[in-house]
mmCIF file of C-alpha atoms and ligand atoms in Angstrom:
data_model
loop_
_atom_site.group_PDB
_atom_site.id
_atom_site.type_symbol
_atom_site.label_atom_id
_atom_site.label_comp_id
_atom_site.label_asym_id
_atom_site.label_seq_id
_atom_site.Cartn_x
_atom_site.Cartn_y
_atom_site.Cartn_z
ATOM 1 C CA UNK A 5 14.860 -1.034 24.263
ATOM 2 C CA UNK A 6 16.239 -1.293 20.792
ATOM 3 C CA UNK A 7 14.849 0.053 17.329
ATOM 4 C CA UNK A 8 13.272 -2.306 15.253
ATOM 5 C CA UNK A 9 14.654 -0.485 12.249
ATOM 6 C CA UNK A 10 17.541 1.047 13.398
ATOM 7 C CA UNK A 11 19.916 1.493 10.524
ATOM 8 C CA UNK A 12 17.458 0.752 7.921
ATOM 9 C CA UNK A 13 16.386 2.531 4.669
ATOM 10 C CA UNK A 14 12.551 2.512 4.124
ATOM 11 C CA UNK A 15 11.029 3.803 0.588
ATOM 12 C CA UNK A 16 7.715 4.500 0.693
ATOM 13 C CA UNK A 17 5.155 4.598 -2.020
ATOM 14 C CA UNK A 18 1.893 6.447 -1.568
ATOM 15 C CA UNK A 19 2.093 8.994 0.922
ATOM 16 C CA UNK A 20 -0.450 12.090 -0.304
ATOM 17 C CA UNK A 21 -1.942 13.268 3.609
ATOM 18 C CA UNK A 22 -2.173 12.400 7.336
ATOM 19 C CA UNK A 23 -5.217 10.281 7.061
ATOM 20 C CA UNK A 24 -2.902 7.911 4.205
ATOM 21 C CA UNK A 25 -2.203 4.605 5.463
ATOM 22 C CA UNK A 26 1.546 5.382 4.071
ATOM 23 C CA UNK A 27 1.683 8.229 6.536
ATOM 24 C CA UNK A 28 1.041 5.697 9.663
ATOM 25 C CA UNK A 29 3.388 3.294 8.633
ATOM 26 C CA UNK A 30 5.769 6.047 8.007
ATOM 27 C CA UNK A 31 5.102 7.267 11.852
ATOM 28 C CA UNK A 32 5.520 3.935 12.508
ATOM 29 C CA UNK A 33 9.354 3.355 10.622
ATOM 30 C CA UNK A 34 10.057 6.162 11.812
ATOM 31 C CA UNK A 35 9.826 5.751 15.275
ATOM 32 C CA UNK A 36 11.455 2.338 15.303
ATOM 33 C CA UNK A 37 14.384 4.126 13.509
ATOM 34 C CA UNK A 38 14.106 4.426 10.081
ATOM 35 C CA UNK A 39 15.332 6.403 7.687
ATOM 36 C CA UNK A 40 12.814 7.058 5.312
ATOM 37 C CA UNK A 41 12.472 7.933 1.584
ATOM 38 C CA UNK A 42 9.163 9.300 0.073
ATOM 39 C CA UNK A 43 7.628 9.192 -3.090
ATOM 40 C CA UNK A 44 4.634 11.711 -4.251
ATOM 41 C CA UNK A 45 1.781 11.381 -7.133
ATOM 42 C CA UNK A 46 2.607 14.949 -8.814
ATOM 43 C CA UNK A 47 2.906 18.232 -8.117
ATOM 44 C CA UNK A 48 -0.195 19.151 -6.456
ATOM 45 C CA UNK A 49 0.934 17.122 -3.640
ATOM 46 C CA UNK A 50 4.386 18.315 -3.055
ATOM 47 C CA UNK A 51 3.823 20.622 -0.718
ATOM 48 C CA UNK A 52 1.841 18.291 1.630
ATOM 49 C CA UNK A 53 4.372 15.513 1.032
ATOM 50 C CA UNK A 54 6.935 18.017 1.979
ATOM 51 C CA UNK A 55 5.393 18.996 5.019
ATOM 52 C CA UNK A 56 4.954 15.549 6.343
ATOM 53 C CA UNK A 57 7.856 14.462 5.325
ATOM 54 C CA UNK A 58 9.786 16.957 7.727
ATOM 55 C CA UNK A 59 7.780 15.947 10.088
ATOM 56 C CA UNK A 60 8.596 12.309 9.628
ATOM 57 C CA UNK A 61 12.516 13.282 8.874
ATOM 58 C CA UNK A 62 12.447 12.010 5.423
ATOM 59 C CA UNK A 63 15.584 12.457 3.686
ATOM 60 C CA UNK A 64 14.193 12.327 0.281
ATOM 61 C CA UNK A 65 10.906 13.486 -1.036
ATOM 62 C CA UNK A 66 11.019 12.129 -4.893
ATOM 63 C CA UNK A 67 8.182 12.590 -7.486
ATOM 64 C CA UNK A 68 6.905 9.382 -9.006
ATOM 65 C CA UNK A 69 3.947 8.758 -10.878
ATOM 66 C CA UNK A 70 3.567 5.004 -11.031
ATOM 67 C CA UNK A 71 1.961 4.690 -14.399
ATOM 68 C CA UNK A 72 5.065 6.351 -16.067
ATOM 69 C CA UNK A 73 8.120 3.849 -16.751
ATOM 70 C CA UNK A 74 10.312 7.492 -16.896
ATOM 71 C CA UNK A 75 9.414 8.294 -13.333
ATOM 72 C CA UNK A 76 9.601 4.881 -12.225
ATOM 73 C CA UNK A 77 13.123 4.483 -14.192
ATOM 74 C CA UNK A 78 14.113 8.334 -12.752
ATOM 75 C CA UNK A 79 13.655 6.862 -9.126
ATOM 76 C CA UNK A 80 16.165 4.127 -9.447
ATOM 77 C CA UNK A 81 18.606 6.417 -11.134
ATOM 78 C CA UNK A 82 18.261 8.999 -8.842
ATOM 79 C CA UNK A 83 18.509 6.637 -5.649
ATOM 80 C CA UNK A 84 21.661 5.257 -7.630
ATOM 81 C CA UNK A 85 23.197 8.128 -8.034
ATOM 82 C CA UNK A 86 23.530 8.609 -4.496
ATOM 83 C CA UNK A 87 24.496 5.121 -3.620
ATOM 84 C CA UNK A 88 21.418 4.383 -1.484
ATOM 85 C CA UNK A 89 20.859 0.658 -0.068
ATOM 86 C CA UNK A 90 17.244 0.071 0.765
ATOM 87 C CA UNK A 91 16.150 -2.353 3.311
ATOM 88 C CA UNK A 92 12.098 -1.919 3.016
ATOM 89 C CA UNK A 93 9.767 -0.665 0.431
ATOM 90 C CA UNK A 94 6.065 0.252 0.890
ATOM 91 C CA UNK A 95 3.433 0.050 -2.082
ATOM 92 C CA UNK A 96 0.598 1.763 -1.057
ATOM 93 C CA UNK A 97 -1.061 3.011 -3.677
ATOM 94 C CA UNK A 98 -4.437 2.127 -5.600
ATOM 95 C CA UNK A 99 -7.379 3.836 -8.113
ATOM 96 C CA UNK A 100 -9.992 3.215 -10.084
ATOM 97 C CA UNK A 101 -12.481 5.409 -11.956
ATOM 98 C CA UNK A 102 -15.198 7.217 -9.285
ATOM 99 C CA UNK A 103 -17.971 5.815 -11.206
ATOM 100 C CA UNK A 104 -16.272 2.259 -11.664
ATOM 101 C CA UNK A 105 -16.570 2.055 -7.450
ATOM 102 C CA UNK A 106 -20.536 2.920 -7.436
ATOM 103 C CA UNK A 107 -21.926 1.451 -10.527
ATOM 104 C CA UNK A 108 -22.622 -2.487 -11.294
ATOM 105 C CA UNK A 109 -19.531 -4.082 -12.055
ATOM 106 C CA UNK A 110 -20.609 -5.720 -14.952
ATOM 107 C CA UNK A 111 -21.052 -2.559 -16.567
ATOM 108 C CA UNK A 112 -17.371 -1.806 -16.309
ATOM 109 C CA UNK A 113 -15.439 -0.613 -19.320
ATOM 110 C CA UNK A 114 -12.499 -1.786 -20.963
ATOM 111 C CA UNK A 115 -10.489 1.725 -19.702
ATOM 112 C CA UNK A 116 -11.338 1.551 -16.343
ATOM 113 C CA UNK A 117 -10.318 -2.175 -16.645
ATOM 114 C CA UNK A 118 -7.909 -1.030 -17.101
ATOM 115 C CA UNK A 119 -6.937 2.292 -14.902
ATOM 116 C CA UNK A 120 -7.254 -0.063 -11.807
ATOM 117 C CA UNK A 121 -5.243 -2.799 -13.245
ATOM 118 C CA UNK A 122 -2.409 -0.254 -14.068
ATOM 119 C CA UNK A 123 -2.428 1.929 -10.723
ATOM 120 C CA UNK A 124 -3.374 -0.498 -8.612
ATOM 121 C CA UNK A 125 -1.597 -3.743 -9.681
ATOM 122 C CA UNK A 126 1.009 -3.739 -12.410
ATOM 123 C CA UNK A 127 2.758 -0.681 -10.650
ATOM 124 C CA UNK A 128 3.468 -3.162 -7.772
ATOM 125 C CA UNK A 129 5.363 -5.349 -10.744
ATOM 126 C CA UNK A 130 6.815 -2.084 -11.958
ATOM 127 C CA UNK A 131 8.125 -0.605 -8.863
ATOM 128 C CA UNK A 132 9.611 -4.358 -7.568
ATOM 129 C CA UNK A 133 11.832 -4.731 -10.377
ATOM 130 C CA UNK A 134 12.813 -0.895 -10.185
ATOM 131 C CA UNK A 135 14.032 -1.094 -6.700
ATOM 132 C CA UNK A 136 15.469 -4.370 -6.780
ATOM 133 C CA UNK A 137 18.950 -2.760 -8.158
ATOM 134 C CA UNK A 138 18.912 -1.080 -4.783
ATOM 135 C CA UNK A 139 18.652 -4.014 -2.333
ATOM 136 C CA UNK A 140 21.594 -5.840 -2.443
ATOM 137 C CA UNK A 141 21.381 -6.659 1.029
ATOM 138 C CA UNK A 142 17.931 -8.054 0.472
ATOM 139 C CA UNK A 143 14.616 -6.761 2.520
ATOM 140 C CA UNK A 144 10.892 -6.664 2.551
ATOM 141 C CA UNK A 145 8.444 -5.259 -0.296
ATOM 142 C CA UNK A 146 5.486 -4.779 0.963
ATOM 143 C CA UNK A 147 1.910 -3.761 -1.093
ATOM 144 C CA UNK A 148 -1.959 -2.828 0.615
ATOM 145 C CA UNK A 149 -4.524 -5.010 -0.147
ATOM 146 C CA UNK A 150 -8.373 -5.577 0.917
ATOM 147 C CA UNK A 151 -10.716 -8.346 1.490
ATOM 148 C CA UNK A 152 -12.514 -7.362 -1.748
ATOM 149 C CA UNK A 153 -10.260 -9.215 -3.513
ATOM 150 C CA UNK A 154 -11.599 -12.673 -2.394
ATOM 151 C CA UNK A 155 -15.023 -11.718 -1.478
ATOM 152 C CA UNK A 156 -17.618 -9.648 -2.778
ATOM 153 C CA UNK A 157 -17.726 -6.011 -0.971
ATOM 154 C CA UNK A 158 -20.301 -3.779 -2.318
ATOM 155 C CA UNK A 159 -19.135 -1.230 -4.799
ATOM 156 C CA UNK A 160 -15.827 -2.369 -4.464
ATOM 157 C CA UNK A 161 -15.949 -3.761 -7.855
ATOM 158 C CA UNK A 162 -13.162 -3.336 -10.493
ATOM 159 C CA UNK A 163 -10.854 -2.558 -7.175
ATOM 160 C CA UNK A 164 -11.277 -5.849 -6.257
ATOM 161 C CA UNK A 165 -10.417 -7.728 -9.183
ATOM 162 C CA UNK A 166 -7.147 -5.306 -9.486
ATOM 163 C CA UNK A 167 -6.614 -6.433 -5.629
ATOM 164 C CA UNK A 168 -6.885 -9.810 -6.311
ATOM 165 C CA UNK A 169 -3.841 -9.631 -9.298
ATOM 166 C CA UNK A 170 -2.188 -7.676 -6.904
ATOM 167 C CA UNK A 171 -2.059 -10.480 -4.503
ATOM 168 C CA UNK A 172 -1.145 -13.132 -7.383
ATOM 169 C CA UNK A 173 1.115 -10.730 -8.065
ATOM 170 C CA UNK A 174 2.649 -11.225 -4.385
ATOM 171 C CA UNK A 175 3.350 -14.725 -4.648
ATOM 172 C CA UNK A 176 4.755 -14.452 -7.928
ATOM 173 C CA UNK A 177 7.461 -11.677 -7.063
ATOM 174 C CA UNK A 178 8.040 -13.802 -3.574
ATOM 175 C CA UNK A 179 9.176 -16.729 -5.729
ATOM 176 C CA UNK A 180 11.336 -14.896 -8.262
ATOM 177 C CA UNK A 181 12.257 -12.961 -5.253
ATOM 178 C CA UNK A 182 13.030 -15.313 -2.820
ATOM 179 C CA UNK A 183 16.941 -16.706 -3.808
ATOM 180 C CA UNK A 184 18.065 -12.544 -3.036
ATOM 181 C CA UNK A 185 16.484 -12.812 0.563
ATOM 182 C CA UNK A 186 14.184 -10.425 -0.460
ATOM 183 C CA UNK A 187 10.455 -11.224 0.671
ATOM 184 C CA UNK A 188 7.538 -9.788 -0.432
ATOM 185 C CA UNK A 189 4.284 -9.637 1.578
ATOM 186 C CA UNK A 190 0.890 -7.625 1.524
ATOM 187 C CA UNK A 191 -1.071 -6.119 4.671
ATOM 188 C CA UNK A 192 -4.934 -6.560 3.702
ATOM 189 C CA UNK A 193 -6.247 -3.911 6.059
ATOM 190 C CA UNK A 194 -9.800 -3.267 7.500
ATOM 191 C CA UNK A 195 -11.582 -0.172 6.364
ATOM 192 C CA UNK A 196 -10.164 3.186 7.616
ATOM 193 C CA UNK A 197 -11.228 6.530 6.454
ATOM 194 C CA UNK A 198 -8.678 7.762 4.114
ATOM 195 C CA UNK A 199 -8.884 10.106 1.353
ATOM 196 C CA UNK A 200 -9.578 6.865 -0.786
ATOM 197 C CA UNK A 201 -12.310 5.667 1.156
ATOM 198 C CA UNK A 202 -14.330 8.898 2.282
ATOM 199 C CA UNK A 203 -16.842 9.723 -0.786
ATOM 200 C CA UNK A 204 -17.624 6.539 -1.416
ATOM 201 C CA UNK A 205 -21.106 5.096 -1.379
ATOM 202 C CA UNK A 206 -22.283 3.409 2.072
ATOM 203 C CA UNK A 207 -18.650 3.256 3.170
ATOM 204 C CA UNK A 208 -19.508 4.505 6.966
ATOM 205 C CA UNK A 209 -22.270 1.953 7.039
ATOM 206 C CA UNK A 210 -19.544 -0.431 6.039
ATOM 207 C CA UNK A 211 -17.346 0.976 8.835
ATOM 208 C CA UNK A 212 -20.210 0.292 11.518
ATOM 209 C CA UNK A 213 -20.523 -2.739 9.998
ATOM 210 C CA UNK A 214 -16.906 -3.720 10.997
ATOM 211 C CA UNK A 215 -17.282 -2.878 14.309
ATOM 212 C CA UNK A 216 -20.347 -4.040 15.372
ATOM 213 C CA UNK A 217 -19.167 -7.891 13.697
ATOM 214 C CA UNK A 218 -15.500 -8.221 13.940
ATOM 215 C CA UNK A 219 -14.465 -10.293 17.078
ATOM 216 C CA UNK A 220 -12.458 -7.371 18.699
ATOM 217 C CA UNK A 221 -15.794 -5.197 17.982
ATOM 218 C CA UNK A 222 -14.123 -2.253 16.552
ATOM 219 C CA UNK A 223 -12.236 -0.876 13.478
ATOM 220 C CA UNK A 224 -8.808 -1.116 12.203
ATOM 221 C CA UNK A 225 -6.757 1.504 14.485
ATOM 222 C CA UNK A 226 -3.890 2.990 11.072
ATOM 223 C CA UNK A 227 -1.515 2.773 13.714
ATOM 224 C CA UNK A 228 -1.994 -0.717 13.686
ATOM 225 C CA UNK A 229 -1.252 -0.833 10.436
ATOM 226 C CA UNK A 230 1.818 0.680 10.784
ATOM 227 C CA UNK A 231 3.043 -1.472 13.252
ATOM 228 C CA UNK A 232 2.707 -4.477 11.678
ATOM 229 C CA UNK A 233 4.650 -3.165 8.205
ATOM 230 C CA UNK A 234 7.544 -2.092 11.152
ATOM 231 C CA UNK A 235 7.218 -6.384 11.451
ATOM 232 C CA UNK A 236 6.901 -7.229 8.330
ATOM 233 C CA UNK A 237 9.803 -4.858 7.499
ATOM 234 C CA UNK A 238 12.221 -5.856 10.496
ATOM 235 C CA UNK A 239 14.809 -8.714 11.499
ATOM 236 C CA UNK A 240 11.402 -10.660 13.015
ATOM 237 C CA UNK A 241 9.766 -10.879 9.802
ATOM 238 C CA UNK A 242 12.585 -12.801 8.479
ATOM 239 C CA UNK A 243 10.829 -16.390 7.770
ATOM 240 C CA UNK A 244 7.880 -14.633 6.263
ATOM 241 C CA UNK A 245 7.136 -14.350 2.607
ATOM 242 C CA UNK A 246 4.152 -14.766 -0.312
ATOM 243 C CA UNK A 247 1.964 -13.833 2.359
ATOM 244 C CA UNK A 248 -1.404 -11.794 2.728
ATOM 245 C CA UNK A 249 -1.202 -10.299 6.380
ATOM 246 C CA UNK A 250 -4.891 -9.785 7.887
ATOM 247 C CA UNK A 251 -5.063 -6.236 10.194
ATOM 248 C CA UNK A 252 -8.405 -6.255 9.917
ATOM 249 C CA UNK A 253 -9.957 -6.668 13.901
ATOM 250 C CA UNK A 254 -10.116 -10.333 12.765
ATOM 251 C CA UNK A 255 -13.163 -9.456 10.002
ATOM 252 C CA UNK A 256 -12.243 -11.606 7.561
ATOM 253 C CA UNK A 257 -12.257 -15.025 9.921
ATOM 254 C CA UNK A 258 -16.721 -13.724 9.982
ATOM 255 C CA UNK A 259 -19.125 -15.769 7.702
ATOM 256 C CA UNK A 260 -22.017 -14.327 10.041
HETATM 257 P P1 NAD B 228 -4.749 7.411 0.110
HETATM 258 O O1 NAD B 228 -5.658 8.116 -0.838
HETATM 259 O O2 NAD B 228 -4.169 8.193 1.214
HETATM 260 O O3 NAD B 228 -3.574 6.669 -0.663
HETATM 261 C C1 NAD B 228 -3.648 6.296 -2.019
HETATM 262 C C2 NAD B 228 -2.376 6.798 -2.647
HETATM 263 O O4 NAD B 228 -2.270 6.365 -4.003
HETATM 264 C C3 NAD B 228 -2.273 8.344 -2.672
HETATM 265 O O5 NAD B 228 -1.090 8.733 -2.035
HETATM 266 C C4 NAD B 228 -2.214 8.661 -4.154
HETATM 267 O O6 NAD B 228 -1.414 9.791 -4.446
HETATM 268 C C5 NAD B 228 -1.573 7.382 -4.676
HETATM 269 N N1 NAD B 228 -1.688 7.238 -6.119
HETATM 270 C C6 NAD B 228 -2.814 7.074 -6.867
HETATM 271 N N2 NAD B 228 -2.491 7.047 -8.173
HETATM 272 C C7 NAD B 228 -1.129 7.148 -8.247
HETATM 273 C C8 NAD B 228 -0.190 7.190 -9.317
HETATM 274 N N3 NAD B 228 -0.589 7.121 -10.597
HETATM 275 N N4 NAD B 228 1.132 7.319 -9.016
HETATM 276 C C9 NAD B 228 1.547 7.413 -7.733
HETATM 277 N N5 NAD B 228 0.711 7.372 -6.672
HETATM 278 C C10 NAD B 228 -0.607 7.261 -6.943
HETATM 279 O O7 NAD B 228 -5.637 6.196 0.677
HETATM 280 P P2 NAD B 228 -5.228 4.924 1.544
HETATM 281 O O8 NAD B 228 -6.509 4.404 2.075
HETATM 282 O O9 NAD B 228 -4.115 5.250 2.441
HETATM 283 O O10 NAD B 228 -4.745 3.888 0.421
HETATM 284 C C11 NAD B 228 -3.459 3.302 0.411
HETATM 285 C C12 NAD B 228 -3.550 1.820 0.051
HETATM 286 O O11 NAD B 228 -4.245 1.140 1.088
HETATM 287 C C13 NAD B 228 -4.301 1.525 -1.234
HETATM 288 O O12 NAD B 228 -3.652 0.474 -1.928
HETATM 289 C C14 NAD B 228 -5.643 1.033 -0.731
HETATM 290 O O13 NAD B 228 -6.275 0.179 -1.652
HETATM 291 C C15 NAD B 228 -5.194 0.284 0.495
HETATM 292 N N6 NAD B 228 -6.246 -0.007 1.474
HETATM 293 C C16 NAD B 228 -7.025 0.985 1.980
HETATM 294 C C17 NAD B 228 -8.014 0.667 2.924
HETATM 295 C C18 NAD B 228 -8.915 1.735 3.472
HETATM 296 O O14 NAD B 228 -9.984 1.390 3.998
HETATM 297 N N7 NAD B 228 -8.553 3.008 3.435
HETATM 298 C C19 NAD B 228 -8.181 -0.651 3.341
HETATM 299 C C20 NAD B 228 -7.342 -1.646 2.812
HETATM 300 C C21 NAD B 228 -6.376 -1.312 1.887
HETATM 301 C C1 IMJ B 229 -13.658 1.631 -1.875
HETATM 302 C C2 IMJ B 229 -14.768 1.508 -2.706
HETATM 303 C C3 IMJ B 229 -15.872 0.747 -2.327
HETATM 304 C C4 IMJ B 229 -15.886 0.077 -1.136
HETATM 305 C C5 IMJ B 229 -14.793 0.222 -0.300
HETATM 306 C C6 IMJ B 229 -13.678 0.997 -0.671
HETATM 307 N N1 IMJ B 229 -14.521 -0.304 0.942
HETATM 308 C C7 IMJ B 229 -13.291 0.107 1.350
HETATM 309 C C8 IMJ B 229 -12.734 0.934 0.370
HETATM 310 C C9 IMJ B 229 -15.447 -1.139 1.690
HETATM 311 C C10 IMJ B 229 -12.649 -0.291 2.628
HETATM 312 C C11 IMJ B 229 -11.375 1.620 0.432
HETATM 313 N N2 IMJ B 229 -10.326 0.785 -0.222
HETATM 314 C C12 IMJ B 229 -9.998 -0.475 0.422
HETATM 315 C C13 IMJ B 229 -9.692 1.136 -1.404
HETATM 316 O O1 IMJ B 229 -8.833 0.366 -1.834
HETATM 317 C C14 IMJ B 229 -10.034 2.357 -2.144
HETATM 318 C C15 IMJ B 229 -9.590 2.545 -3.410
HETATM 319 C C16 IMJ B 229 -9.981 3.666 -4.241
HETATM 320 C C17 IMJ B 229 -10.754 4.737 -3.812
HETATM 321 C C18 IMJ B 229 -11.095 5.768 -4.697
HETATM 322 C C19 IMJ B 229 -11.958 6.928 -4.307
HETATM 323 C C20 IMJ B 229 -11.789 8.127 -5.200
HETATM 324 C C21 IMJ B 229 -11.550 7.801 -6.641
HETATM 325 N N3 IMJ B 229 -10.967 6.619 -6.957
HETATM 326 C C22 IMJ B 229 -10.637 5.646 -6.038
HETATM 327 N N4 IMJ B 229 -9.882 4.591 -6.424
HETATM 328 C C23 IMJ B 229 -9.567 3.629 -5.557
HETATM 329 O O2 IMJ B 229 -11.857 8.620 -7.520
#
């Protein structure tokens, strides 16, 4: 059977270990033919990044820390200067201040506000009109997201109001996006024990909590994740755009 993504250019956004989501969607590309580009936080994960990147045969492992407009600027350049066309990019970044994700949220200050906002949201903005330049062909952006940015999930606090400008922010770019057949789309997964979710208060009771109430009575597989970014990504995601794409076990359809 054919690739999926065979001949395609995939940048991805947010890979820092094997547990991150970016690393299973990256298995996933990969697999259905990709070639993949990956970005890295800072130093202290370049040697991970590097690793996995092999393993994934990456053929570009760039440093970008999304709150600087130099490294998001340096990215373009670079990919510029040697003429690369991308077909798919993957946002899959957030954070927010430790404390911000355990205290009330009403006690939330105007920094960590802002923090999340930044990381978690504007960078999305940021890195869509940064990569733009290098889709002349068009393709698919694609960003994480999580329920907590339409309902209330314990502790999930300022995270979920950055989520829910991040998904504003995906109808937005869709529209201004939309004439250069490039879509933009985000995949609100279910909880999955990342480096981003482990350490945080009551998450594995929120993990049982998943699979004992979802329909499919289980947790989001990363895998699955993956596969549906290869959709979102490929020829068959074509008509889709502006869209929040539930890989949750079916969670989110629950009131009780
Ligand atoms: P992760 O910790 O593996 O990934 C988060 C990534 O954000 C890391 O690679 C980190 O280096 C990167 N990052 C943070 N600040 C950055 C900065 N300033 N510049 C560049 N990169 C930066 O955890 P994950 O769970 O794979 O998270 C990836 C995305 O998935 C996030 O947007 C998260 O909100 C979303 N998500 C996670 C879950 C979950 O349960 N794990 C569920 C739904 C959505
Ligand atoms: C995070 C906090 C509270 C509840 C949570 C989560 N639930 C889930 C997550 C129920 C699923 C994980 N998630 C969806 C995230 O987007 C996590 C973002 C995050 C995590 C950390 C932990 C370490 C840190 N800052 C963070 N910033 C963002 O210092």
């Amino acid at each position: 059977m054919s690739k999926l993504l065979e001949g395609k250019t995939a940048l991805i956004l947010g890979l820092a270990n094997k547990w991150s989501i970016a690393y299973a969607i990256g298995q996933a590309m990969a697999r259905e033919g990709a070639q993949l580009i990956l970005t890295y936080q800072g130093e202290r994960l370049q040697k991970t990044v590097t690793d996995l990147g092999a393993e994934l045969g990456a053929s570009k492992i760039l440093c970008c820390d999304v709150t600087s407009d130099e490294d998001i600027a340096r990215l373009t350049e670079t990919l510029k200067a040697d003429s690369v066309t991308l077909d798919a990019v993957v946002h899959s970044i957030a954070f927010a201040n430790k404390e911000d994700l355990s205290r009330p949220f009403l006690e939330t200050s105007r920094d960590g506000y802002l923090l999340a906002q930044n990381v978690s949201s504007y960078s999305f903005v940021a890195v869509c009109n940064a990569v733009v330049p290098l889709m002349p062909n068009g393709g698919s952006i694609m960003t994480l997201t999580y329920l907590g940015s339409t309902r209330v999930c314990p502790n999930y606090n300022v995270m979920g109001v950055a989520k829910a400008a991040l998904e504003a922010s995906v109808r937005y770019l869709a529209y201004d996006l939309g004439p250069r057949n490039i879509r933009v789309n985000a995949i609100s997964a279910g909880p999955i024990k990342t480096a981003s979710a482990r350490g945080i208060k009551d998450f594995s009771a929120m993990h049982e909590l998943v699979a004992a109430h979802s329909p499919m009575k289980r947790v989001t597989d990363p895998a699955e994740v993956g596969d549906s970014a290869v959709f979102l990504a490929s020829h068959l995601g074509r008509g889709v755009t502006g869209n929040i794409l539930f890989v949750d076990a079916g969670f989110q359809i629950m009131a009780m």
